[in-house]
Each structure stands twice: as structure tokens, then as C-alpha cells.
mmCIF file as gemmi writes it, N, C-alpha and C atoms, coordinates in Angstrom:
data_model
loop_
_atom_site.group_PDB
_atom_site.id
_atom_site.type_symbol
_atom_site.label_atom_id
_atom_site.label_alt_id
_atom_site.label_comp_id
_atom_site.label_asym_id
_atom_site.label_entity_id
_atom_site.label_seq_id
_atom_site.pdbx_PDB_ins_code
_atom_site.Cartn_x
_atom_site.Cartn_y
_atom_site.Cartn_z
_atom_site.occupancy
_atom_site.B_iso_or_equiv
_atom_site.pdbx_formal_charge
_atom_site.auth_seq_id
_atom_site.auth_asym_id
_atom_site.pdbx_PDB_model_num
ATOM 1 N N . MET Axp A 1 ? 5.513 -9.37 -37.84 1 0 ? 1 A 1
ATOM 2 C CA . MET Axp A 1 ? 5.787 -8.824 -36.54 1 0 ? 1 A 1
ATOM 3 C C . MET Axp A 1 ? 4.485 -8.304 -35.936 1 0 ? 1 A 1
ATOM 4 N N . SER Axp A 2 ? 4.116 -8.818 -34.767 1 0 ? 2 A 1
ATOM 5 C CA . SER Axp A 2 ? 2.864 -8.398 -34.149 1 0 ? 2 A 1
ATOM 6 C C . SER Axp A 2 ? 3.106 -7.206 -33.228 1 0 ? 2 A 1
ATOM 7 N N . GLU Axp A 3 ? 2.104 -6.366 -33.166 1 0 ? 3 A 1
ATOM 8 C CA . GLU Axp A 3 ? 2.207 -5.182 -32.337 1 0 ? 3 A 1
ATOM 9 C C . GLU Axp A 3 ? 1.642 -5.471 -30.952 1 0 ? 3 A 1
ATOM 10 N N . ALA Axp A 4 ? 2.15 -4.764 -29.972 1 0 ? 4 A 1
ATOM 11 C CA . ALA Axp A 4 ? 1.633 -4.901 -28.617 1 0 ? 4 A 1
ATOM 12 C C . ALA Axp A 4 ? 0.225 -4.316 -28.56 1 0 ? 4 A 1
ATOM 13 N N . PRO Axp A 5 ? -0.623 -4.898 -27.747 1 0 ? 5 A 1
ATOM 14 C CA . PRO Axp A 5 ? -1.979 -4.337 -27.634 1 0 ? 5 A 1
ATOM 15 C C . PRO Axp A 5 ? -1.924 -2.915 -27.086 1 0 ? 5 A 1
ATOM 16 N N . LEU Axp A 6 ? -2.839 -2.083 -27.559 1 0 ? 6 A 1
ATOM 17 C CA . LEU Axp A 6 ? -2.838 -0.691 -27.149 1 0 ? 6 A 1
ATOM 18 C C . LEU Axp A 6 ? -3.28 -0.523 -25.695 1 0 ? 6 A 1
ATOM 19 N N . HIS Axp A 7 ? -4.213 -1.355 -25.283 1 0 ? 7 A 1
ATOM 20 C CA . HIS Axp A 7 ? -4.711 -1.211 -23.917 1 0 ? 7 A 1
ATOM 21 C C . HIS Axp A 7 ? -4.75 -2.578 -23.248 1 0 ? 7 A 1
ATOM 22 N N . ARG Axp A 8 ? -4.024 -2.677 -22.164 1 0 ? 8 A 1
ATOM 23 C CA . ARG Axp A 8 ? -4.073 -3.905 -21.365 1 0 ? 8 A 1
ATOM 24 C C . ARG Axp A 8 ? -4.624 -3.561 -20.001 1 0 ? 8 A 1
ATOM 25 N N . ALA Axp A 9 ? -5.392 -4.463 -19.447 1 0 ? 9 A 1
ATOM 26 C CA . ALA Axp A 9 ? -5.941 -4.226 -18.109 1 0 ? 9 A 1
ATOM 27 C C . ALA Axp A 9 ? -4.805 -4.234 -17.095 1 0 ? 9 A 1
ATOM 28 N N . ALA Axp A 10 ? -4.858 -3.336 -16.153 1 0 ? 10 A 1
ATOM 29 C CA . ALA Axp A 10 ? -3.836 -3.268 -15.103 1 0 ? 10 A 1
ATOM 30 C C . ALA Axp A 10 ? -3.965 -4.477 -14.19 1 0 ? 10 A 1
ATOM 31 N N . HIS Axp A 11 ? -2.847 -4.929 -13.688 1 0 ? 11 A 1
ATOM 32 C CA . HIS Axp A 11 ? -2.841 -6.072 -12.782 1 0 ? 11 A 1
ATOM 33 C C . HIS Axp A 11 ? -3.488 -5.662 -11.458 1 0 ? 11 A 1
ATOM 34 N N . PRO Axp A 12 ? -4.225 -6.552 -10.808 1 0 ? 12 A 1
ATOM 35 C CA . PRO Axp A 12 ? -4.893 -6.207 -9.542 1 0 ? 12 A 1
ATOM 36 C C . PRO Axp A 12 ? -3.937 -5.723 -8.454 1 0 ? 12 A 1
ATOM 37 N N . VAL Axp A 13 ? -2.694 -6.179 -8.483 1 0 ? 13 A 1
ATOM 38 C CA . VAL Axp A 13 ? -1.732 -5.737 -7.467 1 0 ? 13 A 1
ATOM 39 C C . VAL Axp A 13 ? -1.506 -4.235 -7.557 1 0 ? 13 A 1
ATOM 40 N N . LEU Axp A 14 ? -1.554 -3.686 -8.764 1 0 ? 14 A 1
ATOM 41 C CA . LEU Axp A 14 ? -1.375 -2.24 -8.918 1 0 ? 14 A 1
ATOM 42 C C . LEU Axp A 14 ? -2.488 -1.466 -8.225 1 0 ? 14 A 1
ATOM 43 N N . GLY Axp A 15 ? -3.686 -1.999 -8.286 1 0 ? 15 A 1
ATOM 44 C CA . GLY Axp A 15 ? -4.797 -1.358 -7.586 1 0 ? 15 A 1
ATOM 45 C C . GLY Axp A 15 ? -4.597 -1.353 -6.084 1 0 ? 15 A 1
ATOM 46 N N . VAL Axp A 16 ? -4.072 -2.455 -5.562 1 0 ? 16 A 1
ATOM 47 C CA . VAL Axp A 16 ? -3.797 -2.53 -4.128 1 0 ? 16 A 1
ATOM 48 C C . VAL Axp A 16 ? -2.727 -1.515 -3.739 1 0 ? 16 A 1
ATOM 49 N N . LEU Axp A 17 ? -1.687 -1.405 -4.562 1 0 ? 17 A 1
ATOM 50 C CA . LEU Axp A 17 ? -0.623 -0.447 -4.266 1 0 ? 17 A 1
ATOM 51 C C . LEU Axp A 17 ? -1.124 0.99 -4.334 1 0 ? 17 A 1
ATOM 52 N N . ARG Axp A 18 ? -1.959 1.28 -5.32 1 0 ? 18 A 1
ATOM 53 C CA . ARG Axp A 18 ? -2.518 2.635 -5.418 1 0 ? 18 A 1
ATOM 54 C C . ARG Axp A 18 ? -3.37 2.957 -4.196 1 0 ? 18 A 1
ATOM 55 N N . ALA Axp A 19 ? -4.186 2.015 -3.774 1 0 ? 19 A 1
ATOM 56 C CA . ALA Axp A 19 ? -5.023 2.231 -2.591 1 0 ? 19 A 1
ATOM 57 C C . ALA Axp A 19 ? -4.148 2.454 -1.356 1 0 ? 19 A 1
ATOM 58 N N . GLY Axp A 20 ? -3.054 1.701 -1.257 1 0 ? 20 A 1
ATOM 59 C CA . GLY Axp A 20 ? -2.148 1.873 -0.128 1 0 ? 20 A 1
ATOM 60 C C . GLY Axp A 20 ? -1.521 3.249 -0.09 1 0 ? 20 A 1
ATOM 61 N N . VAL Axp A 21 ? -1.17 3.765 -1.243 1 0 ? 21 A 1
ATOM 62 C CA . VAL Axp A 21 ? -0.584 5.11 -1.301 1 0 ? 21 A 1
ATOM 63 C C . VAL Axp A 21 ? -1.612 6.157 -0.891 1 0 ? 21 A 1
ATOM 64 N N . LEU Axp A 22 ? -2.821 6.032 -1.39 1 0 ? 22 A 1
ATOM 65 C CA . LEU Axp A 22 ? -3.855 7.002 -1.022 1 0 ? 22 A 1
ATOM 66 C C . LEU Axp A 22 ? -4.17 6.935 0.461 1 0 ? 22 A 1
ATOM 67 N N . LEU Axp A 23 ? -4.259 5.735 1.006 1 0 ? 23 A 1
ATOM 68 C CA . LEU Axp A 23 ? -4.508 5.605 2.443 1 0 ? 23 A 1
ATOM 69 C C . LEU Axp A 23 ? -3.351 6.172 3.247 1 0 ? 23 A 1
ATOM 70 N N . GLY Axp A 24 ? -2.131 5.978 2.752 1 0 ? 24 A 1
ATOM 71 C CA . GLY Axp A 24 ? -0.966 6.512 3.438 1 0 ? 24 A 1
ATOM 72 C C . GLY Axp A 24 ? -0.994 8.027 3.51 1 0 ? 24 A 1
ATOM 73 N N . LEU Axp A 25 ? -1.392 8.66 2.429 1 0 ? 25 A 1
ATOM 74 C CA . LEU Axp A 25 ? -1.479 10.122 2.434 1 0 ? 25 A 1
ATOM 75 C C . LEU Axp A 25 ? -2.532 10.6 3.42 1 0 ? 25 A 1
ATOM 76 N N . GLY Axp A 26 ? -3.604 9.85 3.544 1 0 ? 26 A 1
ATOM 77 C CA . GLY Axp A 26 ? -4.645 10.198 4.507 1 0 ? 26 A 1
ATOM 78 C C . GLY Axp A 26 ? -4.141 10.132 5.941 1 0 ? 26 A 1
ATOM 79 N N . TRP Axp A 27 ? -3.334 9.106 6.246 1 0 ? 27 A 1
ATOM 80 C CA . TRP Axp A 27 ? -2.786 8.971 7.598 1 0 ? 27 A 1
ATOM 81 C C . TRP Axp A 27 ? -1.83 10.119 7.914 1 0 ? 27 A 1
ATOM 82 N N . VAL Axp A 28 ? -1.038 10.515 6.946 1 0 ? 28 A 1
ATOM 83 C CA . VAL Axp A 28 ? -0.11 11.63 7.175 1 0 ? 28 A 1
ATOM 84 C C . VAL Axp A 28 ? -0.893 12.924 7.389 1 0 ? 28 A 1
ATOM 85 N N . ALA Axp A 29 ? -1.933 13.125 6.62 1 0 ? 29 A 1
ATOM 86 C CA . ALA Axp A 29 ? -2.768 14.318 6.812 1 0 ? 29 A 1
ATOM 87 C C . ALA Axp A 29 ? -3.451 14.287 8.178 1 0 ? 29 A 1
ATOM 88 N N . ALA Axp A 30 ? -3.908 13.109 8.594 1 0 ? 30 A 1
ATOM 89 C CA . ALA Axp A 30 ? -4.538 12.988 9.91 1 0 ? 30 A 1
ATOM 90 C C . ALA Axp A 30 ? -3.536 13.275 11.024 1 0 ? 30 A 1
ATOM 91 N N . ALA Axp A 31 ? -2.303 12.822 10.852 1 0 ? 31 A 1
ATOM 92 C CA . ALA Axp A 31 ? -1.278 13.095 11.854 1 0 ? 31 A 1
ATOM 93 C C . ALA Axp A 31 ? -0.989 14.596 11.937 1 0 ? 31 A 1
ATOM 94 N N . ALA Axp A 32 ? -0.94 15.256 10.793 1 0 ? 32 A 1
ATOM 95 C CA . ALA Axp A 32 ? -0.706 16.71 10.798 1 0 ? 32 A 1
ATOM 96 C C . ALA Axp A 32 ? -1.85 17.436 11.495 1 0 ? 32 A 1
ATOM 97 N N . LEU Axp A 33 ? -3.065 17.002 11.244 1 0 ? 33 A 1
ATOM 98 C CA . LEU Axp A 33 ? -4.218 17.608 11.905 1 0 ? 33 A 1
ATOM 99 C C . LEU Axp A 33 ? -4.194 17.332 13.403 1 0 ? 33 A 1
ATOM 100 N N . ALA Axp A 34 ? -3.833 16.103 13.782 1 0 ? 34 A 1
ATOM 101 C CA . ALA Axp A 34 ? -3.752 15.758 15.202 1 0 ? 34 A 1
ATOM 102 C C . ALA Axp A 34 ? -2.692 16.6 15.903 1 0 ? 34 A 1
ATOM 103 N N . TRP Axp A 35 ? -1.596 16.88 15.221 1 0 ? 35 A 1
ATOM 104 C CA . TRP Axp A 35 ? -0.54 17.715 15.803 1 0 ? 35 A 1
ATOM 105 C C . TRP Axp A 35 ? -1.08 19.118 16.1 1 0 ? 35 A 1
ATOM 106 N N . GLU Axp A 36 ? -1.824 19.646 15.142 1 0 ? 36 A 1
ATOM 107 C CA . GLU Axp A 36 ? -2.387 20.986 15.32 1 0 ? 36 A 1
ATOM 108 C C . GLU Axp A 36 ? -3.423 21.028 16.447 1 0 ? 36 A 1
ATOM 109 N N . LEU Axp A 37 ? -4.267 20.014 16.521 1 0 ? 37 A 1
ATOM 110 C CA . LEU Axp A 37 ? -5.38 20.045 17.46 1 0 ? 37 A 1
ATOM 111 C C . LEU Axp A 37 ? -5.036 19.491 18.838 1 0 ? 37 A 1
ATOM 112 N N . PHE Axp A 38 ? -4.243 18.402 18.88 1 0 ? 38 A 1
ATOM 113 C CA . PHE Axp A 38 ? -4.041 17.692 20.146 1 0 ? 38 A 1
ATOM 114 C C . PHE Axp A 38 ? -2.594 17.641 20.608 1 0 ? 38 A 1
ATOM 115 N N . GLY Axp A 39 ? -1.656 17.989 19.738 1 0 ? 39 A 1
ATOM 116 C CA . GLY Axp A 39 ? -0.265 18.002 20.133 1 0 ? 39 A 1
ATOM 117 C C . GLY Axp A 39 ? 0.553 16.877 19.523 1 0 ? 39 A 1
ATOM 118 N N . PHE Axp A 40 ? 1.826 16.956 19.799 1 0 ? 40 A 1
ATOM 119 C CA . PHE Axp A 40 ? 2.817 16.05 19.213 1 0 ? 40 A 1
ATOM 120 C C . PHE Axp A 40 ? 2.602 14.567 19.53 1 0 ? 40 A 1
ATOM 121 N N . PRO Axp A 41 ? 2.295 14.189 20.788 1 0 ? 41 A 1
ATOM 122 C CA . PRO Axp A 41 ? 2.173 12.748 21.087 1 0 ? 41 A 1
ATOM 123 C C . PRO Axp A 41 ? 1.099 12.04 20.263 1 0 ? 41 A 1
ATOM 124 N N . TRP Axp A 42 ? -0.021 12.697 20.028 1 0 ? 42 A 1
ATOM 125 C CA . TRP Axp A 42 ? -1.078 12.067 19.234 1 0 ? 42 A 1
ATOM 126 C C . TRP Axp A 42 ? -0.666 11.929 17.77 1 0 ? 42 A 1
ATOM 127 N N . ALA Axp A 43 ? 0.053 12.913 17.274 1 0 ? 43 A 1
ATOM 128 C CA . ALA Axp A 43 ? 0.541 12.832 15.887 1 0 ? 43 A 1
ATOM 129 C C . ALA Axp A 43 ? 1.517 11.673 15.74 1 0 ? 43 A 1
ATOM 130 N N . VAL Axp A 44 ? 2.407 11.518 16.713 1 0 ? 44 A 1
ATOM 131 C CA . VAL Axp A 44 ? 3.367 10.405 16.666 1 0 ? 44 A 1
ATOM 132 C C . VAL Axp A 44 ? 2.638 9.074 16.738 1 0 ? 44 A 1
ATOM 133 N N . LEU Axp A 45 ? 1.626 8.989 17.598 1 0 ? 45 A 1
ATOM 134 C CA . LEU Axp A 45 ? 0.853 7.749 17.704 1 0 ? 45 A 1
ATOM 135 C C . LEU Axp A 45 ? 0.213 7.389 16.365 1 0 ? 45 A 1
ATOM 136 N N . LEU Axp A 46 ? -0.377 8.355 15.698 1 0 ? 46 A 1
ATOM 137 C CA . LEU Axp A 46 ? -0.992 8.083 14.393 1 0 ? 46 A 1
ATOM 138 C C . LEU Axp A 46 ? 0.049 7.646 13.361 1 0 ? 46 A 1
ATOM 139 N N . LEU Axp A 47 ? 1.217 8.272 13.379 1 0 ? 47 A 1
ATOM 140 C CA . LEU Axp A 47 ? 2.257 7.89 12.427 1 0 ? 47 A 1
ATOM 141 C C . LEU Axp A 47 ? 2.797 6.486 12.71 1 0 ? 47 A 1
ATOM 142 N N . VAL Axp A 48 ? 2.904 6.111 13.975 1 0 ? 48 A 1
ATOM 143 C CA . VAL Axp A 48 ? 3.356 4.754 14.313 1 0 ? 48 A 1
ATOM 144 C C . VAL Axp A 48 ? 2.326 3.736 13.842 1 0 ? 48 A 1
ATOM 145 N N . ILE Axp A 49 ? 1.056 4.01 14.07 1 0 ? 49 A 1
ATOM 146 C CA . ILE Axp A 49 ? 0.006 3.103 13.584 1 0 ? 49 A 1
ATOM 147 C C . ILE Axp A 49 ? 0.071 2.999 12.068 1 0 ? 49 A 1
ATOM 148 N N . TRP Axp A 50 ? 0.293 4.134 11.389 1 0 ? 50 A 1
ATOM 149 C CA . TRP Axp A 50 ? 0.375 4.14 9.934 1 0 ? 50 A 1
ATOM 150 C C . TRP Axp A 50 ? 1.531 3.269 9.439 1 0 ? 50 A 1
ATOM 151 N N . VAL Axp A 51 ? 2.685 3.388 10.087 1 0 ? 51 A 1
ATOM 152 C CA . VAL Axp A 51 ? 3.845 2.587 9.681 1 0 ? 51 A 1
ATOM 153 C C . VAL Axp A 51 ? 3.573 1.104 9.871 1 0 ? 51 A 1
ATOM 154 N N . LEU Axp A 52 ? 2.94 0.74 10.976 1 0 ? 52 A 1
ATOM 155 C CA . LEU Axp A 52 ? 2.617 -0.671 11.216 1 0 ? 52 A 1
ATOM 156 C C . LEU Axp A 52 ? 1.649 -1.213 10.158 1 0 ? 52 A 1
ATOM 157 N N . LEU Axp A 53 ? 0.64 -0.426 9.827 1 0 ? 53 A 1
ATOM 158 C CA . LEU Axp A 53 ? -0.302 -0.861 8.79 1 0 ? 53 A 1
ATOM 159 C C . LEU Axp A 53 ? 0.362 -0.922 7.414 1 0 ? 53 A 1
ATOM 160 N N . LEU Axp A 54 ? 1.247 0.019 7.145 1 0 ? 54 A 1
ATOM 161 C CA . LEU Axp A 54 ? 1.947 0.025 5.863 1 0 ? 54 A 1
ATOM 162 C C . LEU Axp A 54 ? 2.839 -1.2 5.713 1 0 ? 54 A 1
ATOM 163 N N . ARG Axp A 55 ? 3.513 -1.577 6.785 1 0 ? 55 A 1
ATOM 164 C CA . ARG Axp A 55 ? 4.344 -2.793 6.75 1 0 ? 55 A 1
ATOM 165 C C . ARG Axp A 55 ? 3.485 -4.023 6.488 1 0 ? 55 A 1
ATOM 166 N N . ARG Axp A 56 ? 2.31 -4.056 7.107 1 0 ? 56 A 1
ATOM 167 C CA . ARG Axp A 56 ? 1.399 -5.187 6.894 1 0 ? 56 A 1
ATOM 168 C C . ARG Axp A 56 ? 0.92 -5.237 5.441 1 0 ? 56 A 1
ATOM 169 N N . LEU Axp A 57 ? 0.595 -4.075 4.879 1 0 ? 57 A 1
ATOM 170 C CA . LEU Axp A 57 ? 0.174 -4.011 3.48 1 0 ? 57 A 1
ATOM 171 C C . LEU Axp A 57 ? 1.287 -4.487 2.557 1 0 ? 57 A 1
ATOM 172 N N . HIS Axp A 58 ? 2.512 -4.028 2.8 1 0 ? 58 A 1
ATOM 173 C CA . HIS Axp A 58 ? 3.633 -4.428 1.944 1 0 ? 58 A 1
ATOM 174 C C . HIS Axp A 58 ? 3.89 -5.921 2.051 1 0 ? 58 A 1
ATOM 175 N N . GLY Axp A 59 ? 3.751 -6.485 3.239 1 0 ? 59 A 1
ATOM 176 C CA . GLY Axp A 59 ? 3.918 -7.928 3.4 1 0 ? 59 A 1
ATOM 177 C C . GLY Axp A 59 ? 2.864 -8.703 2.621 1 0 ? 59 A 1
ATOM 178 N N . ALA Axp A 60 ? 1.621 -8.212 2.656 1 0 ? 60 A 1
ATOM 179 C CA . ALA Axp A 60 ? 0.547 -8.871 1.917 1 0 ? 60 A 1
ATOM 180 C C . ALA Axp A 60 ? 0.788 -8.796 0.414 1 0 ? 60 A 1
ATOM 181 N N . VAL Axp A 61 ? 1.242 -7.649 -0.063 1 0 ? 61 A 1
ATOM 182 C CA . VAL Axp A 61 ? 1.529 -7.507 -1.495 1 0 ? 61 A 1
ATOM 183 C C . VAL Axp A 61 ? 2.691 -8.409 -1.896 1 0 ? 61 A 1
ATOM 184 N N . GLN Axp A 62 ? 3.699 -8.523 -1.039 1 0 ? 62 A 1
ATOM 185 C CA . GLN Axp A 62 ? 4.843 -9.402 -1.322 1 0 ? 62 A 1
ATOM 186 C C . GLN Axp A 62 ? 4.385 -10.854 -1.432 1 0 ? 62 A 1
ATOM 187 N N . ARG Axp A 63 ? 3.564 -11.299 -0.484 1 0 ? 63 A 1
ATOM 188 C CA . ARG Axp A 63 ? 3.07 -12.684 -0.534 1 0 ? 63 A 1
ATOM 189 C C . ARG Axp A 63 ? 2.212 -12.921 -1.775 1 0 ? 63 A 1
ATOM 190 N N . LEU Axp A 64 ? 1.407 -11.925 -2.144 1 0 ? 64 A 1
ATOM 191 C CA . LEU Axp A 64 ? 0.584 -12.049 -3.341 1 0 ? 64 A 1
ATOM 192 C C . LEU Axp A 64 ? 1.454 -12.157 -4.59 1 0 ? 64 A 1
ATOM 193 N N . ALA Axp A 65 ? 2.494 -11.339 -4.672 1 0 ? 65 A 1
ATOM 194 C CA . ALA Axp A 65 ? 3.399 -11.382 -5.833 1 0 ? 65 A 1
ATOM 195 C C . ALA Axp A 65 ? 4.105 -12.73 -5.926 1 0 ? 65 A 1
ATOM 196 N N . GLU Axp A 66 ? 4.53 -13.276 -4.782 1 0 ? 66 A 1
ATOM 197 C CA . GLU Axp A 66 ? 5.183 -14.587 -4.786 1 0 ? 66 A 1
ATOM 198 C C . GLU Axp A 66 ? 4.217 -15.674 -5.228 1 0 ? 66 A 1
ATOM 199 N N . ALA Axp A 67 ? 2.962 -15.601 -4.773 1 0 ? 67 A 1
ATOM 200 C CA . ALA Axp A 67 ? 1.965 -16.592 -5.173 1 0 ? 67 A 1
ATOM 201 C C . ALA Axp A 67 ? 1.663 -16.503 -6.669 1 0 ? 67 A 1
ATOM 202 N N . ILE Axp A 68 ? 1.603 -15.288 -7.202 1 0 ? 68 A 1
ATOM 203 C CA . ILE Axp A 68 ? 1.359 -15.117 -8.639 1 0 ? 68 A 1
ATOM 204 C C . ILE Axp A 68 ? 2.53 -15.665 -9.437 1 0 ? 68 A 1
ATOM 205 N N . ALA Axp A 69 ? 3.758 -15.389 -8.98 1 0 ? 69 A 1
ATOM 206 C CA . ALA Axp A 69 ? 4.943 -15.888 -9.695 1 0 ? 69 A 1
ATOM 207 C C . ALA Axp A 69 ? 4.965 -17.412 -9.672 1 0 ? 69 A 1
ATOM 208 N N . LYS Axp A 70 ? 4.621 -18.004 -8.549 1 0 ? 70 A 1
ATOM 209 C CA . LYS Axp A 70 ? 4.619 -19.467 -8.439 1 0 ? 70 A 1
ATOM 210 C C . LYS Axp A 70 ? 3.564 -20.072 -9.349 1 0 ? 70 A 1
ATOM 211 N N . GLU Axp A 71 ? 2.389 -19.457 -9.391 1 0 ? 71 A 1
ATOM 212 C CA . GLU Axp A 71 ? 1.295 -19.955 -10.244 1 0 ? 71 A 1
ATOM 213 C C . GLU Axp A 71 ? 1.673 -19.808 -11.726 1 0 ? 71 A 1
ATOM 214 N N . THR Axp A 72 ? 2.294 -18.699 -12.067 1 0 ? 72 A 1
ATOM 215 C CA . THR Axp A 72 ? 2.704 -18.476 -13.456 1 0 ? 72 A 1
ATOM 216 C C . THR Axp A 72 ? 3.776 -19.483 -13.866 1 0 ? 72 A 1
ATOM 217 N N . ALA Axp A 73 ? 4.725 -19.759 -12.987 1 0 ? 73 A 1
ATOM 218 C CA . ALA Axp A 73 ? 5.783 -20.721 -13.296 1 0 ? 73 A 1
ATOM 219 C C . ALA Axp A 73 ? 5.21 -22.124 -13.452 1 0 ? 73 A 1
ATOM 220 N N . ARG Axp A 74 ? 4.198 -22.45 -12.658 1 0 ? 74 A 1
ATOM 221 C CA . ARG Axp A 74 ? 3.599 -23.786 -12.747 1 0 ? 74 A 1
ATOM 222 C C . ARG Axp A 74 ? 2.851 -23.954 -14.067 1 0 ? 74 A 1
ATOM 223 N N . ARG Axp A 75 ? 2.207 -22.895 -14.552 1 0 ? 75 A 1
ATOM 224 C CA . ARG Axp A 75 ? 1.455 -22.983 -15.81 1 0 ? 75 A 1
ATOM 225 C C . ARG Axp A 75 ? 2.371 -23.028 -17.026 1 0 ? 75 A 1
ATOM 226 N N . GLY Axp A 76 ? 3.504 -22.328 -16.925 1 0 ? 76 A 1
ATOM 227 C CA . GLY Axp A 76 ? 4.361 -22.19 -18.112 1 0 ? 76 A 1
ATOM 228 C C . GLY Axp A 76 ? 5.437 -23.14 -18.126 1 0 ? 76 A 1
């Protein structure tokens, strides 16, 4: 019975997801700061931009996952 390796390199998609989460937190912090300094409309604008970028990131990650699954199925 073979043991699982103790350390495996993380898949590149995980790095993309981690970066997306960190960038998302930055946008929320920027919106909170904009609310304090410039008012509600600017905060809403920043949050709308953040949501649009987040949707784009999730779409890119989805397409990448589908391409990886297709490549893996073709090899195996």
C-alpha cells in the first residue's frame, strides 16, 4: 500500500482564486473608504465595478477548469 505524498504543489487555479479573493477584499475596502470620503454614490460605483470584474474572473476560472478537464480526459 503506497502512501500519499506529503507535499504536493498547489494547482495554478488555486493561486488565481486566492488572488481574486485578495483583490476582492481590496475593492470592498476601497468602497468603504470612498463612502467615507466622497459619499454613497462613489462607493456604489466601486462595488458595481468590483462585481463586474469578479464575474469576469469567475468566468475565466470556469473556462480554465473546463479546458483542464478536457485535456485530462484526452490524456487518460
